[in-house]
Amino acid sequence: MELETVVGAYARVAELYASLLGSVEQVHRDDLALVERHLGHLRGPVLDVGCGPGHWTEHLRSLGVDASGVDPVPPFVEHARATHPLGRYDVGALPDPGPRDGSQAGVLAWYSLIHVEPAGLEPALAALRRLLRPGGTLVLGFFDGERVEPFEHRVVRAHRWPVDEVSRRLAAAGLVEVERARRPAEEGHRPHAAVVARAA
Amino acid sequence: MELETVVGAYARVAELYASLLGSVEQVHRDDLALVERHLGHLRGPVLDVGCGPGHWTEHLRSLGVDASGVDPVPPFVEHARATHPLGRYDVGALPDPGPRDGSQAGVLAWYSLIHVEPAGLEPALAALRRLLRPGGTLVLGFFDGERVEPFEHRVVRAHRWPVDEVSRRLAAAGLVEVERARRPAEEGHRPHAAVVARAA
């Protein structure tokens, strides 16, 4: 899916989306714990790629992390700035979201790559890898699946991915898996997966 | 606010809205209990005016009520039909949502009048009253407020209303309050009010 299609789809629903999903209160506590465990103690900068309304960025900041957010959807960036005026939020997208190569101790890409076409995943992972310092940590959240396949997401078409497949592609991009998490479908939520990887 | 403005705003977010709010699981249990208590045992038809994705209609049907839904937003009606194929859903709006005068044992208008301008409330209540049989029950949910005032709702501008004011206007429309409920703001939810009234 073209970036502008995705941006347009999110821009149309940004206010409702932010109102209903723009808070870590809506986040599963296991996900919160995973992100905190891997990014919450980092001393260097952390980039929240595809930050949406900014709730993850703000949560990391509340833990003392030097986190900033970047998102391709301008209404999300405006919302994040208005809601969290002390945070830093910029409009930007992969492959070049802004910070210079090798500058980040951590990168959070929470459901940020779900709208990337399968052929676009490797370049996207390579771009995330470039942002990281050696030894830096990537946390990736996405829809779990038995195979790579598209589905009609509530905003715009997305893909689900098998964790092993994502892990292989991370390795190809120079990111070594250090932890994974999976959660089956529950109450209106599709199967979830997360992978934590370290920049080699 | 013009009806077409409201319809357009909801049509743009209908899929996300339905996905996040189109289930009684998202409904406060006190609200569910109130609606069940007053509409769940009725033998005659019940119209869910402004049914949105149809979750209230379907819930009433699951209780054995002859409930149908009407909404001015076509994507909501399509969603309701697709999700609940045994239910009846039509595109329609006040003042004439479809069923003939005096045909309904009950009417649910759950947050359906929140986008009506203050001057439009009385005609809207009169239209709801016309749908009801003598002795029929109306359940009305809305944003509670100290005074009648507009605010930026997450979809499109809405008004909050004092319960006493709503009750007075219901009485003027021939609907006598039999119960009211109020709930203060909590976790991202604005103050809520509901009034149950009986057609005189």
PDB file of C-alpha atoms in Angstrom, chain B:
ATOM      1  CA  MET B   1     -25.099  21.188  13.108  1.00  0.00           C
ATOM      2  CA  GLU B   2     -26.561  20.131   9.789  1.00  0.00           C
ATOM      3  CA  LEU B   3     -27.491  16.460   9.528  1.00  0.00           C
ATOM      4  CA  GLU B   4     -25.327  15.984   6.453  1.00  0.00           C
ATOM      5  CA  THR B   5     -22.285  17.320   8.311  1.00  0.00           C
ATOM      6  CA  VAL B   6     -22.834  14.817  11.101  1.00  0.00           C
ATOM      7  CA  VAL B   7     -23.497  11.979   8.678  1.00  0.00           C
ATOM      8  CA  GLY B   8     -20.371  12.818   6.708  1.00  0.00           C
ATOM      9  CA  ALA B   9     -18.232  12.924   9.824  1.00  0.00           C
ATOM     10  CA  TYR B  10     -19.469   9.536  11.020  1.00  0.00           C
ATOM     11  CA  ALA B  11     -19.309   7.979   7.562  1.00  0.00           C
ATOM     12  CA  ARG B  12     -15.588   8.767   7.379  1.00  0.00           C
ATOM     13  CA  VAL B  13     -14.847   6.992  10.652  1.00  0.00           C
ATOM     14  CA  ALA B  14     -17.572   4.352  10.521  1.00  0.00           C
ATOM     15  CA  GLU B  15     -15.283   1.354  10.162  1.00  0.00           C
ATOM     16  CA  LEU B  16     -12.942   2.357  12.982  1.00  0.00           C
ATOM     17  CA  TYR B  17     -15.892   3.428  15.135  1.00  0.00           C
ATOM     18  CA  ALA B  18     -17.667   0.113  14.596  1.00  0.00           C
ATOM     19  CA  SER B  19     -14.478  -1.798  15.285  1.00  0.00           C
ATOM     20  CA  LEU B  20     -13.793  -0.010  18.566  1.00  0.00           C
ATOM     21  CA  LEU B  21     -17.256   0.870  19.845  1.00  0.00           C
ATOM     22  CA  GLY B  22     -19.641  -1.437  18.022  1.00  0.00           C
ATOM     23  CA  SER B  23     -20.074  -3.971  20.780  1.00  0.00           C
ATOM     24  CA  VAL B  24     -21.989  -4.044  24.046  1.00  0.00           C
ATOM     25  CA  GLU B  25     -18.766  -5.270  25.645  1.00  0.00           C
ATOM     26  CA  GLN B  26     -17.662  -1.649  25.453  1.00  0.00           C
ATOM     27  CA  VAL B  27     -20.839  -0.462  27.167  1.00  0.00           C
ATOM     28  CA  HIS B  28     -20.805   0.415  30.873  1.00  0.00           C
ATOM     29  CA  ARG B  29     -22.597  -2.313  32.781  1.00  0.00           C
ATOM     30  CA  ASP B  30     -24.858   0.226  34.491  1.00  0.00           C
ATOM     31  CA  ASP B  31     -26.028   1.416  31.088  1.00  0.00           C
ATOM     32  CA  LEU B  32     -26.593  -2.114  29.927  1.00  0.00           C
ATOM     33  CA  ALA B  33     -28.626  -2.819  33.063  1.00  0.00           C
ATOM     34  CA  LEU B  34     -30.686   0.346  32.624  1.00  0.00           C
ATOM     35  CA  VAL B  35     -31.556  -0.425  29.014  1.00  0.00           C
ATOM     36  CA  GLU B  36     -32.293  -4.078  29.778  1.00  0.00           C
ATOM     37  CA  ARG B  37     -34.512  -3.137  32.723  1.00  0.00           C
ATOM     38  CA  HIS B  38     -36.644  -0.752  30.705  1.00  0.00           C
ATOM     39  CA  LEU B  39     -36.625  -2.185  27.202  1.00  0.00           C
ATOM     40  CA  GLY B  40     -35.513  -5.804  27.577  1.00  0.00           C
ATOM     41  CA  HIS B  41     -38.935  -7.178  28.562  1.00  0.00           C
ATOM     42  CA  LEU B  42     -41.145  -5.291  26.087  1.00  0.00           C
ATOM     43  CA  ARG B  43     -43.460  -7.329  23.893  1.00  0.00           C
ATOM     44  CA  GLY B  44     -44.076  -4.769  21.168  1.00  0.00           C
ATOM     45  CA  PRO B  45     -41.561  -3.389  18.696  1.00  0.00           C
ATOM     46  CA  VAL B  46     -38.632  -1.310  19.863  1.00  0.00           C
ATOM     47  CA  LEU B  47     -36.814   1.131  17.592  1.00  0.00           C
ATOM     48  CA  ASP B  48     -33.144   1.872  18.146  1.00  0.00           C
ATOM     49  CA  VAL B  49     -32.946   5.390  16.745  1.00  0.00           C
ATOM     50  CA  GLY B  50     -29.368   6.240  15.742  1.00  0.00           C
ATOM     51  CA  CYS B  51     -28.375   2.606  16.054  1.00  0.00           C
ATOM     52  CA  GLY B  52     -24.860   3.103  14.673  1.00  0.00           C
ATOM     53  CA  PRO B  53     -23.191  -0.281  14.122  1.00  0.00           C
ATOM     54  CA  GLY B  54     -26.262  -2.012  15.589  1.00  0.00           C
ATOM     55  CA  HIS B  55     -24.853  -3.450  18.820  1.00  0.00           C
ATOM     56  CA  TRP B  56     -27.691  -2.180  21.001  1.00  0.00           C
ATOM     57  CA  THR B  57     -30.332  -3.411  18.562  1.00  0.00           C
ATOM     58  CA  GLU B  58     -28.699  -6.808  18.432  1.00  0.00           C
ATOM     59  CA  HIS B  59     -28.422  -6.964  22.193  1.00  0.00           C
ATOM     60  CA  LEU B  60     -32.140  -6.261  22.581  1.00  0.00           C
ATOM     61  CA  ARG B  61     -32.884  -8.893  19.952  1.00  0.00           C
ATOM     62  CA  SER B  62     -30.752 -11.368  21.889  1.00  0.00           C
ATOM     63  CA  LEU B  63     -33.112 -10.754  24.821  1.00  0.00           C
ATOM     64  CA  GLY B  64     -36.090 -11.658  22.655  1.00  0.00           C
ATOM     65  CA  VAL B  65     -37.170  -8.100  21.917  1.00  0.00           C
ATOM     66  CA  ASP B  66     -38.583  -7.254  18.479  1.00  0.00           C
ATOM     67  CA  ALA B  67     -35.970  -4.539  18.004  1.00  0.00           C
ATOM     68  CA  SER B  68     -34.891  -2.871  14.776  1.00  0.00           C
ATOM     69  CA  GLY B  69     -32.418  -0.115  14.073  1.00  0.00           C
ATOM     70  CA  VAL B  70     -32.361   3.044  12.043  1.00  0.00           C
ATOM     71  CA  ASP B  71     -29.422   5.362  11.441  1.00  0.00           C
ATOM     72  CA  PRO B  72     -28.728   8.240   9.066  1.00  0.00           C
ATOM     73  CA  VAL B  73     -25.157   7.032   8.338  1.00  0.00           C
ATOM     74  CA  PRO B  74     -25.256   4.488   5.464  1.00  0.00           C
ATOM     75  CA  PRO B  75     -21.931   2.771   6.339  1.00  0.00           C
ATOM     76  CA  PHE B  76     -23.277   2.081   9.822  1.00  0.00           C
ATOM     77  CA  VAL B  77     -26.428   0.519   8.410  1.00  0.00           C
ATOM     78  CA  GLU B  78     -24.352  -1.588   6.010  1.00  0.00           C
ATOM     79  CA  HIS B  79     -22.114  -2.665   8.873  1.00  0.00           C
ATOM     80  CA  ALA B  80     -25.099  -3.533  11.052  1.00  0.00           C
ATOM     81  CA  ARG B  81     -26.719  -5.586   8.285  1.00  0.00           C
ATOM     82  CA  ALA B  82     -23.487  -7.447   7.535  1.00  0.00           C
ATOM     83  CA  THR B  83     -22.676  -8.109  11.173  1.00  0.00           C
ATOM     84  CA  HIS B  84     -26.204  -8.984  12.304  1.00  0.00           C
ATOM     85  CA  PRO B  85     -27.899 -10.434   9.210  1.00  0.00           C
ATOM     86  CA  LEU B  86     -31.011 -11.491  11.107  1.00  0.00           C
ATOM     87  CA  GLY B  87     -31.709  -7.973  12.341  1.00  0.00           C
ATOM     88  CA  ARG B  88     -33.534  -5.225  10.515  1.00  0.00           C
ATOM     89  CA  TYR B  89     -31.625  -2.021   9.860  1.00  0.00           C
ATOM     90  CA  ASP B  90     -32.669   0.939   7.726  1.00  0.00           C
ATOM     91  CA  VAL B  91     -31.229   4.276   6.759  1.00  0.00           C
ATOM     92  CA  GLY B  92     -33.358   6.944   8.328  1.00  0.00           C
ATOM     93  CA  ALA B  93     -33.363   9.951  10.597  1.00  0.00           C
ATOM     94  CA  LEU B  94     -35.627  12.084  12.712  1.00  0.00           C
ATOM     95  CA  PRO B  95     -38.157  13.591  12.374  1.00  0.00           C
ATOM     96  CA  ASP B  96     -39.441  10.639  10.328  1.00  0.00           C
ATOM     97  CA  PRO B  97     -37.267   7.561  10.806  1.00  0.00           C
ATOM     98  CA  GLY B  98     -39.760   5.205   9.168  1.00  0.00           C
ATOM     99  CA  PRO B  99     -42.124   3.324  11.480  1.00  0.00           C
ATOM    100  CA  ARG B 100     -45.615   4.718  11.645  1.00  0.00           C
ATOM    101  CA  ASP B 101     -46.773   6.921  14.497  1.00  0.00           C
ATOM    102  CA  GLY B 102     -47.730   5.140  17.668  1.00  0.00           C
ATOM    103  CA  SER B 103     -46.260   1.831  16.571  1.00  0.00           C
ATOM    104  CA  GLN B 104     -43.427   1.360  19.056  1.00  0.00           C
ATOM    105  CA  ALA B 105     -43.547  -0.086  22.560  1.00  0.00           C
ATOM    106  CA  GLY B 106     -40.110   1.353  23.157  1.00  0.00           C
ATOM    107  CA  VAL B 107     -37.535   3.669  21.662  1.00  0.00           C
ATOM    108  CA  LEU B 108     -33.842   3.739  22.432  1.00  0.00           C
ATOM    109  CA  ALA B 109     -32.016   6.950  21.563  1.00  0.00           C
ATOM    110  CA  TRP B 110     -28.584   6.278  23.000  1.00  0.00           C
ATOM    111  CA  TYR B 111     -26.401   9.319  22.398  1.00  0.00           C
ATOM    112  CA  SER B 112     -28.403   9.832  19.233  1.00  0.00           C
ATOM    113  CA  LEU B 113     -29.416  13.428  19.921  1.00  0.00           C
ATOM    114  CA  ILE B 114     -26.008  14.703  21.051  1.00  0.00           C
ATOM    115  CA  HIS B 115     -25.339  16.404  17.724  1.00  0.00           C
ATOM    116  CA  VAL B 116     -28.729  18.097  17.565  1.00  0.00           C
ATOM    117  CA  GLU B 117     -28.518  21.850  18.008  1.00  0.00           C
ATOM    118  CA  PRO B 118     -30.306  23.125  21.138  1.00  0.00           C
ATOM    119  CA  ALA B 119     -33.165  24.545  19.089  1.00  0.00           C
ATOM    120  CA  GLY B 120     -33.624  21.156  17.484  1.00  0.00           C
ATOM    121  CA  LEU B 121     -34.048  19.152  20.672  1.00  0.00           C
ATOM    122  CA  GLU B 122     -37.756  19.779  21.168  1.00  0.00           C
ATOM    123  CA  PRO B 123     -38.734  18.731  17.637  1.00  0.00           C
ATOM    124  CA  ALA B 124     -36.517  15.670  17.984  1.00  0.00           C
ATOM    125  CA  LEU B 125     -38.143  14.651  21.272  1.00  0.00           C
ATOM    126  CA  ALA B 126     -41.581  15.275  19.774  1.00  0.00           C
ATOM    127  CA  ALA B 127     -40.657  12.955  16.895  1.00  0.00           C
ATOM    128  CA  LEU B 128     -39.574  10.250  19.346  1.00  0.00           C
ATOM    129  CA  ARG B 129     -42.815  10.691  21.241  1.00  0.00           C
ATOM    130  CA  ARG B 130     -44.845  10.263  18.070  1.00  0.00           C
ATOM    131  CA  LEU B 131     -43.253   6.861  17.434  1.00  0.00           C
ATOM    132  CA  LEU B 132     -44.417   5.548  20.800  1.00  0.00           C
ATOM    133  CA  ARG B 133     -47.663   3.945  21.824  1.00  0.00           C
ATOM    134  CA  PRO B 134     -49.348   5.474  24.862  1.00  0.00           C
ATOM    135  CA  GLY B 135     -47.427   4.082  27.825  1.00  0.00           C
ATOM    136  CA  GLY B 136     -44.420   3.343  25.625  1.00  0.00           C
ATOM    137  CA  THR B 137     -40.916   3.782  26.996  1.00  0.00           C
ATOM    138  CA  LEU B 138     -38.133   6.054  25.802  1.00  0.00           C
ATOM    139  CA  VAL B 139     -34.554   5.595  26.979  1.00  0.00           C
ATOM    140  CA  LEU B 140     -32.320   8.536  26.216  1.00  0.00           C
ATOM    141  CA  GLY B 141     -28.553   8.648  26.814  1.00  0.00           C
ATOM    142  CA  PHE B 142     -26.479  11.816  26.496  1.00  0.00           C
ATOM    143  CA  PHE B 143     -23.572  13.857  27.823  1.00  0.00           C
ATOM    144  CA  ASP B 144     -24.338  15.371  31.208  1.00  0.00           C
ATOM    145  CA  GLY B 145     -23.553  19.028  31.815  1.00  0.00           C
ATOM    146  CA  GLU B 146     -24.192  21.898  34.189  1.00  0.00           C
ATOM    147  CA  ARG B 147     -25.602  23.897  31.307  1.00  0.00           C
ATOM    148  CA  VAL B 148     -26.436  23.439  27.658  1.00  0.00           C
ATOM    149  CA  GLU B 149     -23.141  23.905  25.875  1.00  0.00           C
ATOM    150  CA  PRO B 150     -21.277  22.681  22.825  1.00  0.00           C
ATOM    151  CA  PHE B 151     -17.960  20.864  22.921  1.00  0.00           C
ATOM    152  CA  GLU B 152     -15.662  19.191  20.449  1.00  0.00           C
ATOM    153  CA  HIS B 153     -16.708  15.588  20.462  1.00  0.00           C
ATOM    154  CA  ARG B 154     -14.269  13.078  18.992  1.00  0.00           C
ATOM    155  CA  VAL B 155     -16.276  12.784  15.805  1.00  0.00           C
ATOM    156  CA  VAL B 156     -18.081  16.088  15.391  1.00  0.00           C
ATOM    157  CA  ARG B 157     -19.322  18.867  17.671  1.00  0.00           C
ATOM    158  CA  ALA B 158     -21.885  17.859  20.261  1.00  0.00           C
ATOM    159  CA  HIS B 159     -23.781  19.417  23.162  1.00  0.00           C
ATOM    160  CA  ARG B 160     -23.954  18.468  26.794  1.00  0.00           C
ATOM    161  CA  TRP B 161     -27.246  18.946  28.612  1.00  0.00           C
ATOM    162  CA  PRO B 162     -28.377  19.225  32.230  1.00  0.00           C
ATOM    163  CA  VAL B 163     -30.665  16.332  33.131  1.00  0.00           C
ATOM    164  CA  ASP B 164     -33.322  18.653  34.554  1.00  0.00           C
ATOM    165  CA  GLU B 165     -33.431  20.572  31.302  1.00  0.00           C
ATOM    166  CA  VAL B 166     -33.828  17.385  29.277  1.00  0.00           C
ATOM    167  CA  SER B 167     -36.510  16.174  31.660  1.00  0.00           C
ATOM    168  CA  ARG B 168     -38.457  19.433  31.297  1.00  0.00           C
ATOM    169  CA  ARG B 169     -38.301  19.207  27.524  1.00  0.00           C
ATOM    170  CA  LEU B 170     -39.355  15.584  27.593  1.00  0.00           C
ATOM    171  CA  ALA B 171     -42.385  16.575  29.670  1.00  0.00           C
ATOM    172  CA  ALA B 172     -43.217  19.293  27.150  1.00  0.00           C
ATOM    173  CA  ALA B 173     -43.141  16.591  24.466  1.00  0.00           C
ATOM    174  CA  GLY B 174     -45.531  14.355  26.444  1.00  0.00           C
ATOM    175  CA  LEU B 175     -42.905  12.098  27.992  1.00  0.00           C
ATOM    176  CA  VAL B 176     -42.856  11.755  31.769  1.00  0.00           C
ATOM    177  CA  GLU B 177     -39.563  10.920  33.450  1.00  0.00           C
ATOM    178  CA  VAL B 178     -39.628   7.659  35.397  1.00  0.00           C
ATOM    179  CA  GLU B 179     -35.925   7.203  36.093  1.00  0.00           C
ATOM    180  CA  ARG B 180     -32.674   9.027  35.645  1.00  0.00           C
ATOM    181  CA  ALA B 181     -29.033   8.016  35.948  1.00  0.00           C
ATOM    182  CA  ARG B 182     -25.874  10.091  36.091  1.00  0.00           C
ATOM    183  CA  ARG B 183     -22.235   9.074  36.111  1.00  0.00           C
ATOM    184  CA  PRO B 184     -19.353  11.497  36.608  1.00  0.00           C
ATOM    185  CA  ALA B 185     -16.370  11.659  34.264  1.00  0.00           C
ATOM    186  CA  GLU B 186     -14.088   8.661  34.473  1.00  0.00           C
ATOM    187  CA  GLU B 187     -11.066   7.403  32.522  1.00  0.00           C
ATOM    188  CA  GLY B 188     -11.486   9.291  29.309  1.00  0.00           C
ATOM    189  CA  HIS B 189     -15.284   9.279  29.468  1.00  0.00           C
ATOM    190  CA  ARG B 190     -17.216  12.506  29.840  1.00  0.00           C
ATOM    191  CA  PRO B 191     -19.996  12.814  32.401  1.00  0.00           C
ATOM    192  CA  HIS B 192     -22.924  10.679  31.333  1.00  0.00           C
ATOM    193  CA  ALA B 193     -26.646  10.959  31.894  1.00  0.00           C
ATOM    194  CA  ALA B 194     -29.647   8.898  30.937  1.00  0.00           C
ATOM    195  CA  VAL B 195     -33.346   9.548  31.323  1.00  0.00           C
ATOM    196  CA  VAL B 196     -36.120   6.994  31.013  1.00  0.00           C
ATOM    197  CA  ALA B 197     -39.535   8.446  30.210  1.00  0.00           C
ATOM    198  CA  ARG B 198     -42.995   7.101  29.575  1.00  0.00           C
ATOM    199  CA  ALA B 199     -45.303   8.345  26.841  1.00  0.00           C
ATOM    200  CA  ALA B 200     -48.269  10.000  28.505  1.00  0.00           C
TER     201      ALA B 200
END
